[in-house]
Short mmCIF file of the C-alpha atoms (twelve columns), coordinates in Angstrom:
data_MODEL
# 
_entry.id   MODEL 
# 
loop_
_atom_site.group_PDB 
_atom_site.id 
_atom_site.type_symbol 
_atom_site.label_atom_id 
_atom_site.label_alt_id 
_atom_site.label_comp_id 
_atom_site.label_asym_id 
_atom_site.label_seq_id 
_atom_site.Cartn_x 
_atom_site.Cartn_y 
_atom_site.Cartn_z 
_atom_site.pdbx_PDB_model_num 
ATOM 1   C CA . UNK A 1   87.786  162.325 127.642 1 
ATOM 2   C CA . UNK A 2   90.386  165.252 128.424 1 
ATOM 3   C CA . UNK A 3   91.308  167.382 125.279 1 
ATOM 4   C CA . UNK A 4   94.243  170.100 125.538 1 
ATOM 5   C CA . UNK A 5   93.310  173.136 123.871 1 
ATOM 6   C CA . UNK A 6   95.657  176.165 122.835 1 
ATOM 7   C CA . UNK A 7   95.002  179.207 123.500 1 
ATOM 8   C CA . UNK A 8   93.588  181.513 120.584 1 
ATOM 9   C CA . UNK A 9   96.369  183.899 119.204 1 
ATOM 10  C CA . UNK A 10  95.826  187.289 116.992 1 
ATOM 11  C CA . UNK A 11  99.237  187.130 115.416 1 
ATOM 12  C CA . UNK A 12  99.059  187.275 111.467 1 
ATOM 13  C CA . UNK A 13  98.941  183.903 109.110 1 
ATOM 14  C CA . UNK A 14  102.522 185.115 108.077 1 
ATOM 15  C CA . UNK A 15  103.698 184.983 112.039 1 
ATOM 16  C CA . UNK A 16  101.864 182.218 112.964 1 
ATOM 17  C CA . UNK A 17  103.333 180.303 109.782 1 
ATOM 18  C CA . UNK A 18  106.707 181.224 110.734 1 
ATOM 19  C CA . UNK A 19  106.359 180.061 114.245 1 
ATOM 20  C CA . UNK A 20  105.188 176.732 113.223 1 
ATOM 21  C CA . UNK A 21  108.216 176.355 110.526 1 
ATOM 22  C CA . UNK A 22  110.380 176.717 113.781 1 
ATOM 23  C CA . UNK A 23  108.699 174.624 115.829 1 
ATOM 24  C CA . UNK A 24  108.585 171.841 113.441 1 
ATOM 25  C CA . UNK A 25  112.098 171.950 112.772 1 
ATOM 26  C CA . UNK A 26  113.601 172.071 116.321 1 
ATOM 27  C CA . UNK A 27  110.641 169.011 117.066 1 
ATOM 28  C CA . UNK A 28  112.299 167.220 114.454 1 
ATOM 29  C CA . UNK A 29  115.765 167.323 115.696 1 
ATOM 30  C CA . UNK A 30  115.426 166.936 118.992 1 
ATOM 31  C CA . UNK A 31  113.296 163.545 119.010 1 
ATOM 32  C CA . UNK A 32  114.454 160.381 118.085 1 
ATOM 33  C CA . UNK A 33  112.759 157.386 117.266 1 
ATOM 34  C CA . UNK A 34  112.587 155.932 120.962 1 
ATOM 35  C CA . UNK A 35  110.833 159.497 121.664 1 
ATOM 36  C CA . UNK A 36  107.753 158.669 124.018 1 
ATOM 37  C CA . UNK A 37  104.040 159.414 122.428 1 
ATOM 38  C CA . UNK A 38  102.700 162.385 123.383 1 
ATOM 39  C CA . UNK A 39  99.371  162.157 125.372 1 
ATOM 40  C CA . UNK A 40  96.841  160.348 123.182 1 
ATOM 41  C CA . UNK A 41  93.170  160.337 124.095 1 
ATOM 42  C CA . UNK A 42  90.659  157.939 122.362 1 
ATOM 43  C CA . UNK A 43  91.502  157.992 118.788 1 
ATOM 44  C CA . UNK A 44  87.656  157.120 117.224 1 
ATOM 45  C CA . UNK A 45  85.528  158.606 119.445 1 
ATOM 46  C CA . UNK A 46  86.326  161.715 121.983 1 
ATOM 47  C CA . UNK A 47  82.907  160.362 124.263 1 
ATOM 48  C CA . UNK A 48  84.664  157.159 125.168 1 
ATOM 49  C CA . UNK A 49  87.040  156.222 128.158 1 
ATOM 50  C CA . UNK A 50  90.383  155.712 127.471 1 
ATOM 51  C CA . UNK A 51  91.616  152.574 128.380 1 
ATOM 52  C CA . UNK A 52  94.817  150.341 128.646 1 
ATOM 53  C CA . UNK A 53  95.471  147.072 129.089 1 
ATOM 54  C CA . UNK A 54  98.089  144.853 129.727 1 
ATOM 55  C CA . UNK A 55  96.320  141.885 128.607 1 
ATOM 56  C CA . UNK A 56  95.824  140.234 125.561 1 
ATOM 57  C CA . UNK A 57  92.283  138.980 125.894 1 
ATOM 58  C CA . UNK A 58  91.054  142.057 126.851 1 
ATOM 59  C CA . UNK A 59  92.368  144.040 124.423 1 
ATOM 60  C CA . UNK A 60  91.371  141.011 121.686 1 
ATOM 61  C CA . UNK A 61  87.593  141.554 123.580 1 
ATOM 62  C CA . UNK A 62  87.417  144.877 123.460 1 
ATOM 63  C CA . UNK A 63  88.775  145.555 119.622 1 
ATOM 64  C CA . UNK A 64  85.943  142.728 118.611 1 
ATOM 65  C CA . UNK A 65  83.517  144.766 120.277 1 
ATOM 66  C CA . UNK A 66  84.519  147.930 118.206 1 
ATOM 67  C CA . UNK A 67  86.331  150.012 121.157 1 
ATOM 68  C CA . UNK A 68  89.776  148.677 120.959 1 
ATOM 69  C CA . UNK A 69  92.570  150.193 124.217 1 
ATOM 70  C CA . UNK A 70  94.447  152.896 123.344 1 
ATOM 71  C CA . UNK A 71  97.260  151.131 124.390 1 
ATOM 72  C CA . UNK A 72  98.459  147.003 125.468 1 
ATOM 73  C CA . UNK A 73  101.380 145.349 125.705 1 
ATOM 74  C CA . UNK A 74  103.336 143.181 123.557 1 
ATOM 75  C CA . UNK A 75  101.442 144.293 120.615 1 
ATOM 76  C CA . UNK A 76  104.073 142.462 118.130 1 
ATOM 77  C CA . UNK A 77  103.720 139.213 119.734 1 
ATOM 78  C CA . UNK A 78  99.708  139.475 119.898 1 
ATOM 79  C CA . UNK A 79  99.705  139.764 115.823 1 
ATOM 80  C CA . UNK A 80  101.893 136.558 116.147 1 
ATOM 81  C CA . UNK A 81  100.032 134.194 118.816 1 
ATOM 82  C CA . UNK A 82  96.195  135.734 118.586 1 
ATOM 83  C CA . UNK A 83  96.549  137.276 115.665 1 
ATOM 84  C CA . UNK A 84  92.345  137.901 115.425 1 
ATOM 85  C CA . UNK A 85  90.998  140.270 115.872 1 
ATOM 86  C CA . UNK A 86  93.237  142.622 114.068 1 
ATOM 87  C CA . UNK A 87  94.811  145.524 116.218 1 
ATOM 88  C CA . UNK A 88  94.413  149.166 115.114 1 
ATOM 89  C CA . UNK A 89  97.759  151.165 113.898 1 
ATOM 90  C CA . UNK A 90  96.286  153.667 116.600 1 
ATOM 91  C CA . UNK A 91  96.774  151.364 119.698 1 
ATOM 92  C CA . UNK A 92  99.810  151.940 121.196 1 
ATOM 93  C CA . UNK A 93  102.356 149.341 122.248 1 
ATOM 94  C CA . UNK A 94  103.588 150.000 125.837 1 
ATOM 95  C CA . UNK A 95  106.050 147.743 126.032 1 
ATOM 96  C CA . UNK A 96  105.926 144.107 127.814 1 
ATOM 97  C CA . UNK A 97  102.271 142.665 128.957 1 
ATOM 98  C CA . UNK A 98  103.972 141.870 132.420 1 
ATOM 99  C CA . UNK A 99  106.419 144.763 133.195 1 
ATOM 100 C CA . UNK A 100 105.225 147.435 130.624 1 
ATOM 101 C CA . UNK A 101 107.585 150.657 130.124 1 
ATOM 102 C CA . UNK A 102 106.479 153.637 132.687 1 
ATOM 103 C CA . UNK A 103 107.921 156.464 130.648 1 
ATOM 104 C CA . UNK A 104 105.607 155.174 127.991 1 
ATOM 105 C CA . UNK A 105 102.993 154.815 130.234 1 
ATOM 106 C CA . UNK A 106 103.053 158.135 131.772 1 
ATOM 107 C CA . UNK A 107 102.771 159.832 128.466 1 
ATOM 108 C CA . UNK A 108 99.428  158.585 128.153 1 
ATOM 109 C CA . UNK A 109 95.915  160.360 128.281 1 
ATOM 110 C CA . UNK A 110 94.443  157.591 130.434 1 
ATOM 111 C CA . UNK A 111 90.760  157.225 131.839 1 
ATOM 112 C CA . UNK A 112 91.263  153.363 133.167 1 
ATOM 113 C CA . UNK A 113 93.082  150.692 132.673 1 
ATOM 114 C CA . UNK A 114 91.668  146.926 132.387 1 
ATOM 115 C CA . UNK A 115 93.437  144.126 133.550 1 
ATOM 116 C CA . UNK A 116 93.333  140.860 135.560 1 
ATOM 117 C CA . UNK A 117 95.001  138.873 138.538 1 
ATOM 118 C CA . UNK A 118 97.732  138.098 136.534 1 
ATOM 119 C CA . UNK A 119 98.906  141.826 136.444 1 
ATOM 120 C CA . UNK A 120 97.987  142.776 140.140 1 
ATOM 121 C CA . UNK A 121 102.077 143.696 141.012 1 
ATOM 122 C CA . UNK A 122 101.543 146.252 138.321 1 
ATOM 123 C CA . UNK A 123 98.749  148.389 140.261 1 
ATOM 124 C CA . UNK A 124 101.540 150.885 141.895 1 
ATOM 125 C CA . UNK A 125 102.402 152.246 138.296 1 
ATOM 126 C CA . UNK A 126 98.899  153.319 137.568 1 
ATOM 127 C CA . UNK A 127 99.298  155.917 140.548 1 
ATOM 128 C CA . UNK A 128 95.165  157.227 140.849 1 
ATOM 129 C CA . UNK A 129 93.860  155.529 137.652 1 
ATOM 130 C CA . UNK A 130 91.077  153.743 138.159 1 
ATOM 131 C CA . UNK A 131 91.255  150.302 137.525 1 
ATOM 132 C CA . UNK A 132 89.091  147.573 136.550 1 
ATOM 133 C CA . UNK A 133 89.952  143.249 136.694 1 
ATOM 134 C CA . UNK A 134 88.436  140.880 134.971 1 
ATOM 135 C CA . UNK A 135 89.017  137.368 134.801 1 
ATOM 136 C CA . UNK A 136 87.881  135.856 130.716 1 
ATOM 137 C CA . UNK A 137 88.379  132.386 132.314 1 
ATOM 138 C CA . UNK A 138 85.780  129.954 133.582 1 
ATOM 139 C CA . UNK A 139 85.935  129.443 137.317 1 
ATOM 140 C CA . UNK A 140 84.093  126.249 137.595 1 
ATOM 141 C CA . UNK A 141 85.451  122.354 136.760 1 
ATOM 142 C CA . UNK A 142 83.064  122.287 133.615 1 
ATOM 143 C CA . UNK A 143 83.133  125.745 131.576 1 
ATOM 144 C CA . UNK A 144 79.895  127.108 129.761 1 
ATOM 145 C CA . UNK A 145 79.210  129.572 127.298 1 
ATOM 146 C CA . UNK A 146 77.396  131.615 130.362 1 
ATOM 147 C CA . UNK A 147 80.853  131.822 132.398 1 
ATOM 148 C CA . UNK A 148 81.841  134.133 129.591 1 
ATOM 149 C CA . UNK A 149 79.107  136.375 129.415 1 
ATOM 150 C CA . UNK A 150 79.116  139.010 132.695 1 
ATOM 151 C CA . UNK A 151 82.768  139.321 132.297 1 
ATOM 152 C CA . UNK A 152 82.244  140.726 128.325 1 
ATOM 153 C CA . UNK A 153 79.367  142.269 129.516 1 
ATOM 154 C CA . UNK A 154 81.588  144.276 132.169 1 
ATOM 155 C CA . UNK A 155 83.800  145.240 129.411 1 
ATOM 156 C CA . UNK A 156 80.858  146.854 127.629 1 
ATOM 157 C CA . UNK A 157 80.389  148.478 130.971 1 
ATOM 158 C CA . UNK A 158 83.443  149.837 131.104 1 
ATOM 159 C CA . UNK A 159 83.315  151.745 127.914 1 
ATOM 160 C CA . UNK A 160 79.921  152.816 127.782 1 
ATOM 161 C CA . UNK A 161 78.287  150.900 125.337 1 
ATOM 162 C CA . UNK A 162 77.126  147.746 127.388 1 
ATOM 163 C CA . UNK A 163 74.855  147.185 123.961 1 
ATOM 164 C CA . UNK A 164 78.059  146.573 121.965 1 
ATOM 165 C CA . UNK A 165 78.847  143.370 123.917 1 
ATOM 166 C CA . UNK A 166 75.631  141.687 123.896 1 
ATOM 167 C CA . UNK A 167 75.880  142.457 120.300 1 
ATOM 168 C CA . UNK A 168 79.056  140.649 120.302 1 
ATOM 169 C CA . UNK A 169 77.798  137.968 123.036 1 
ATOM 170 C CA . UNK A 170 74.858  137.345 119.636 1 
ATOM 171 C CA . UNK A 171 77.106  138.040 116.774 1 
ATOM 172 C CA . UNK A 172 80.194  135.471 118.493 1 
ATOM 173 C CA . UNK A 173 77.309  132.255 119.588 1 
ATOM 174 C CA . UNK A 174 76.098  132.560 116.245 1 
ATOM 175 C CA . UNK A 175 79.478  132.442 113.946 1 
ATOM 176 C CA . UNK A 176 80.765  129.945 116.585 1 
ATOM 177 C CA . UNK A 177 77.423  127.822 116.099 1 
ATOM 178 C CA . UNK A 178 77.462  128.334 112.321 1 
ATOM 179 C CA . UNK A 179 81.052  126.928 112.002 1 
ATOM 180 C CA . UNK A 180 79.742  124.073 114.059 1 
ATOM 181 C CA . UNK A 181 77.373  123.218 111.065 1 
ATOM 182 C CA . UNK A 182 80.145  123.604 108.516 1 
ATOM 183 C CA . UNK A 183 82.549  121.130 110.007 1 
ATOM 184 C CA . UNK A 184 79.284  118.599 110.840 1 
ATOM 185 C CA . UNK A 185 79.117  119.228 106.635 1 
ATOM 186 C CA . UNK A 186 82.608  118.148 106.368 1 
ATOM 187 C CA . UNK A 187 83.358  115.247 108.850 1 
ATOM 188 C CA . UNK A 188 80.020  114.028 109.632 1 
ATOM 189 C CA . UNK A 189 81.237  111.351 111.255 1 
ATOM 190 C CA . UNK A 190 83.868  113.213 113.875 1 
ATOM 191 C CA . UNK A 191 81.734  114.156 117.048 1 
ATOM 192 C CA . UNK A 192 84.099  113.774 119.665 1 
ATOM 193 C CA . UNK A 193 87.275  115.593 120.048 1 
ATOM 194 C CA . UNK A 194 90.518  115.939 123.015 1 
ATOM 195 C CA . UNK A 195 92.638  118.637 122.263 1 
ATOM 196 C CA . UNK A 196 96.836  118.368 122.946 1 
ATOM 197 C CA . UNK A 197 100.119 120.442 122.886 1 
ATOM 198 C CA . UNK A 198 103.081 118.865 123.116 1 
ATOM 199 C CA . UNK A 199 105.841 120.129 125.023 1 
ATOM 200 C CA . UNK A 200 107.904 117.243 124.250 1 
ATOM 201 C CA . UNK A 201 108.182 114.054 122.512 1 
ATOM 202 C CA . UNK A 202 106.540 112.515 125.639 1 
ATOM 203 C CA . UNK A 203 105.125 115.140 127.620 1 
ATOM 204 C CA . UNK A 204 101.790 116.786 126.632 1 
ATOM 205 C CA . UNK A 205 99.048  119.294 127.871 1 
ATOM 206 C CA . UNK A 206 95.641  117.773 127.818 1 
ATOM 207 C CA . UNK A 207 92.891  120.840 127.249 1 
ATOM 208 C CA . UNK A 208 90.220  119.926 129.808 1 
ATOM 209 C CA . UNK A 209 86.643  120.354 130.515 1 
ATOM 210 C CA . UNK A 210 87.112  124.140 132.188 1 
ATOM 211 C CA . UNK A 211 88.984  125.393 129.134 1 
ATOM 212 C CA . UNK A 212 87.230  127.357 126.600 1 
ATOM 213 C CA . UNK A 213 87.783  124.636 124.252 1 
ATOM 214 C CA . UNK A 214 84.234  122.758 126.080 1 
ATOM 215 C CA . UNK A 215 82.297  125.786 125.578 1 
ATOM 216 C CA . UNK A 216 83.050  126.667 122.177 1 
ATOM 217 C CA . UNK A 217 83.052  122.748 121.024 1 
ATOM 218 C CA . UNK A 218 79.720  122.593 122.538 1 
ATOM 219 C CA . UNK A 219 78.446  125.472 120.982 1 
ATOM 220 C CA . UNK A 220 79.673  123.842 117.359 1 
ATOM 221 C CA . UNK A 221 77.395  121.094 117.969 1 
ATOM 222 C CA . UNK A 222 80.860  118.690 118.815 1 
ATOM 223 C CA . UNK A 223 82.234  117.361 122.550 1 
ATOM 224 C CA . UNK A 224 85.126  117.674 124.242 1 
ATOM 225 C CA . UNK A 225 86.955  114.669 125.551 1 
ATOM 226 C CA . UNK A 226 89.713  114.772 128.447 1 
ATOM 227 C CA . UNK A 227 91.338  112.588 130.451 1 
ATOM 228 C CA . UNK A 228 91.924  114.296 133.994 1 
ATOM 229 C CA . UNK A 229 90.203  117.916 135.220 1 
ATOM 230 C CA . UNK A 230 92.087  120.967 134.039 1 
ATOM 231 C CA . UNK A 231 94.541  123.612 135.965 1 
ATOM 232 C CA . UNK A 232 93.857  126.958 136.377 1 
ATOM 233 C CA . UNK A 233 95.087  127.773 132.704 1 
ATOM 234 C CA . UNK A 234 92.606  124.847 131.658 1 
ATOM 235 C CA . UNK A 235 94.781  121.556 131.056 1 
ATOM 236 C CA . UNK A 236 96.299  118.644 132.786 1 
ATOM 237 C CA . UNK A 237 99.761  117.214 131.738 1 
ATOM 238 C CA . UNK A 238 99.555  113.614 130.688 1 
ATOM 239 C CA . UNK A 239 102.094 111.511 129.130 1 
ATOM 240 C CA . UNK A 240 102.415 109.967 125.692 1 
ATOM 241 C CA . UNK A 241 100.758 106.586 126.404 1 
ATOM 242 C CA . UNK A 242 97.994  107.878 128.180 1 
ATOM 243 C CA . UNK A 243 96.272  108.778 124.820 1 
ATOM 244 C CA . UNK A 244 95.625  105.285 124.808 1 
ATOM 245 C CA . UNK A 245 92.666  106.373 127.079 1 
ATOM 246 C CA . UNK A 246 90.919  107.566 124.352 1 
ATOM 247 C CA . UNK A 247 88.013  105.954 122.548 1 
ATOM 248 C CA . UNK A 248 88.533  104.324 118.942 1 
ATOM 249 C CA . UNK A 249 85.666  107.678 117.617 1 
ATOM 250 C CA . UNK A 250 87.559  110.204 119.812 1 
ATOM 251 C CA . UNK A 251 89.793  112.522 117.199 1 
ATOM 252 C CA . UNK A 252 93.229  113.692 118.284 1 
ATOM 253 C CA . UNK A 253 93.328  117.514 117.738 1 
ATOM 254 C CA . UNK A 254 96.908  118.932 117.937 1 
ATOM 255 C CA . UNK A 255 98.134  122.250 118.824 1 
ATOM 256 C CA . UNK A 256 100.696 123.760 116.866 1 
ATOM 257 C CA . UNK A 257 103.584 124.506 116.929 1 
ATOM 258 C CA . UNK A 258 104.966 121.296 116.385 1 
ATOM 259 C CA . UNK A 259 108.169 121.272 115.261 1 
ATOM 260 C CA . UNK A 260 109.893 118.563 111.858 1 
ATOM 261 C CA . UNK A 261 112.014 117.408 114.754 1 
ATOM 262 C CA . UNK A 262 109.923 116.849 116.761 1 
ATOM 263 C CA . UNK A 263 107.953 115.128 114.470 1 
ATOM 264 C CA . UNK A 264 110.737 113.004 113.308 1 
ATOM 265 C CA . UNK A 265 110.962 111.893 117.182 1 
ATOM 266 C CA . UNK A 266 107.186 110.366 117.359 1 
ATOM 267 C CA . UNK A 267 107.428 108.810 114.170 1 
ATOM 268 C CA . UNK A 268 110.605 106.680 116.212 1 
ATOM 269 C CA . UNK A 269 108.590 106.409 119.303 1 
ATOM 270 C CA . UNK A 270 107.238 102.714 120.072 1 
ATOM 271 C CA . UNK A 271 104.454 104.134 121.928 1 
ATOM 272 C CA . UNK A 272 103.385 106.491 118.913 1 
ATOM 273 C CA . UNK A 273 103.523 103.748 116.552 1 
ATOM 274 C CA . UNK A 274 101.620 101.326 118.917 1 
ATOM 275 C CA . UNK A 275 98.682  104.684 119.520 1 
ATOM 276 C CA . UNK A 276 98.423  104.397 115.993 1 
ATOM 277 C CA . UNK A 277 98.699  108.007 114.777 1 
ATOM 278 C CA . UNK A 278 100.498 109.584 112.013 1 
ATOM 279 C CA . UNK A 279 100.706 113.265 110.790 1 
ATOM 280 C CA . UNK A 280 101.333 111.733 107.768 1 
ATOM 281 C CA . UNK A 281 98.005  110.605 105.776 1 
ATOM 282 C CA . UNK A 282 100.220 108.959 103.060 1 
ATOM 283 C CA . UNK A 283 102.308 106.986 105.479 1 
ATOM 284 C CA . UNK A 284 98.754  104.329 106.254 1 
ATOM 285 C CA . UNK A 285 96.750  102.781 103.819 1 
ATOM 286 C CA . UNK A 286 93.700  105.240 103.039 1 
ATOM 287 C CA . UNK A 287 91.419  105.118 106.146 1 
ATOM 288 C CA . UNK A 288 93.577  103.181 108.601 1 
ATOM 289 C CA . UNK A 289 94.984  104.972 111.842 1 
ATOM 290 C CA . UNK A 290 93.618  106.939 114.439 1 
ATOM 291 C CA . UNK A 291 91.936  110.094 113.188 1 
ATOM 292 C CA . UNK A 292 94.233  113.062 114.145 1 
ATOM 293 C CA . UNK A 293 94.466  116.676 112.649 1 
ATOM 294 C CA . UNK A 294 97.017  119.611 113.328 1 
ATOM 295 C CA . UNK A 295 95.329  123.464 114.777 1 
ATOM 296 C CA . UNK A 296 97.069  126.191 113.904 1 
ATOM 297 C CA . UNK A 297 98.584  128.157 117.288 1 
ATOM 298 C CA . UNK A 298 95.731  129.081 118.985 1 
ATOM 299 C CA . UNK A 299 95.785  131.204 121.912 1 
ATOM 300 C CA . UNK A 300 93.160  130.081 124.461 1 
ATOM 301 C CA . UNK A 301 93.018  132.805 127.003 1 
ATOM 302 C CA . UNK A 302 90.736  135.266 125.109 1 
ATOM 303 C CA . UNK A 303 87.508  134.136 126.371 1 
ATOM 304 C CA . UNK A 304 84.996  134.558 123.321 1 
ATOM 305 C CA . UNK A 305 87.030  136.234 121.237 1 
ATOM 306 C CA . UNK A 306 89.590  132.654 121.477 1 
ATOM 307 C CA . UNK A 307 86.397  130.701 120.919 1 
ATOM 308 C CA . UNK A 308 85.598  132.465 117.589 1 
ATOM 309 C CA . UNK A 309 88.954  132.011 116.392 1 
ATOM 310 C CA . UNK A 310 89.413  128.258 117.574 1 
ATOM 311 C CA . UNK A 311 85.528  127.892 115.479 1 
ATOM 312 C CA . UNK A 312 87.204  129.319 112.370 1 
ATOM 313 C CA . UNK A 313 90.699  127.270 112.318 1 
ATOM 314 C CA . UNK A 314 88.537  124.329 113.355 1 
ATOM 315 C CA . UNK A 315 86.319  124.467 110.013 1 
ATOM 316 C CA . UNK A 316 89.781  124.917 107.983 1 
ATOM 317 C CA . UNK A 317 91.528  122.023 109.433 1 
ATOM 318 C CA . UNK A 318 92.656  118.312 107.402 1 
ATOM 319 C CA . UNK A 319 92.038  115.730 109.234 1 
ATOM 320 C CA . UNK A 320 93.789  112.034 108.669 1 
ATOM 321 C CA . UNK A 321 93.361  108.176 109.761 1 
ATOM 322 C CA . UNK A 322 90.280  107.287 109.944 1 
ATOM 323 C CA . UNK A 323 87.641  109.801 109.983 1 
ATOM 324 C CA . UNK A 324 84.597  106.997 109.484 1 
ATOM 325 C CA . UNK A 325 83.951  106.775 113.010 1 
# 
């Protein structure tokens, strides 16, 4: 970790006082609040790297594990899509995750910076930095807890405590598993779910068997079900009617957002009414209807640390139609 260091003066308090009271003063009117940071080293712990990151799942990663970046980008709109874990006031925002601001950047004390393939166009800004990629993402057709391990691992790696992610590998199966148990306490009769978004009134991404959805469902004791194998962001696009597809115990699981209009438009659509779903519980006769349930935004590029999250909203969720299956 590089620390600047003054050098010692003999001046008096009184001088030295003085000298500071003039300092501070022309400092303060000469920045303004669009002022870059001044070089910031590791803010908890001098001995460790310090790192940035463009990416969101990284950065989510490595604040779980207890060593969050010293700064990431589009810190705002991580509170708003991952929202857990919770960033530090001391991580810095750098500006955009995919064209972050260089005067920022070049402010800062930097060991490393973490990123992935995603970011590769960004490598001529980091001038000599070392840097590190790492993909949280399953690269088989079928995703496993065990894709996600050597690339958390790594992380550990890369900021000298491998311990701390094993310890987070352990801590995150056993939540994950433990929320499993909780929802089996709650629907014991829902085994089997396929997760959605829509993007329109007929147009919707299926989550698929290489998205971290199978892992972390299968690590809750529950299965995944899809109809077609997954992109390289884990999904397929299907249409409305294809839902069809799904078996009469299969429950719909719907990622928000999901807007009242759009809402408004299924409840007109022929094919919605003939699937047999509503949002609605009170709109069907108590127990009729396909069982369906709305998720809270959940961002599902955050390997383990999306997985715990997804476990948590999972437990909290209401689900409606019929849940006897």
């Amino acid at each position: 970790m590089r620390v600047y260091r003054s050098q010692r003066h003999t001046a008096s308090p009184l001088i030295r006082f003085f000298v500071a009271l003039c300092c501070s003063l022309l400092l303060s009117s000469c920045q303004s609040p669009d002022t870059p940071p001044t070089p910031l080293s590791h803010p908890n712990d001098p001995s460790l790297p310090s790192v940035m990151t463009p990416d969101w799942g990284i950065a989510a990663t490595l604040i779980a594990m207890g060593y969050p970046p010293v700064a990431m980008g589009d810190k705002p709109f991580y509170r708003e899509w991952v929202g857990k874990p919770t960033i530090p006031d001391t991580t810095l925002d750098v500006g955009t995750r995919y064209q972050p601001n260089p005067e920022m950047f070049s402010q800062l004390d930097l060991d490393m910076v973490i990123d992935n393939a995603f970011y590769q166009h960004l490598h001529p800004m980091y001038g000599d930095l070392p840097i590190h990629s790492i993909e949280l993402t399953s690269p088989n057709k079928v995703a496993t807890w065990e894709d996600f391990i050597e690339p958390t691992l790594k992380l550990g790696e890369y900021v000298r405590h491998p311990q701390a992610a094993q310890a987070y590998l352990d801590r995150s199966q056993q939540k994950i598993a433990q929320a499993g148990q909780t929802f089996r306490a709650r629907h014991p009769h829902i085994k089997k779910l396929a997760v959605v978004q829509f993007a329109d009134s007929n147009n919707l991404r299926m989550f698929s068997y290489n998205s971290l959805f199978h892992p972390a469902l299968e690590v809750m004791g529950l299965q995944l079900v899809a109809l077609a194998d997954g992109n390289q962001w884990g999904f397929a696009p299907i249409m409305l009617g294809e839902l069809a597809q799904l078996d009469d115990d299969t429950c719909l699981v719907v990622v928000e957002p999901l807007s009242n209009l759009l809402k408004l438009e299924l409840q007109d659509s022929l094919v919605w009414q003939r699937l047999g779903y509503s949002f609605d519980g009170d709109q069907q006769p108590a127990g009729k209807g396909r069982c369906i349930t709305l998720l809270p935004a959940t961002w599902n590029n955050s390997g383990v640390a999306s997985m715990n999250v997804l476990a948590d909203r999972l437990t909290n969720v209401t689900f409606v139609g019929n849940t006897d299956l």
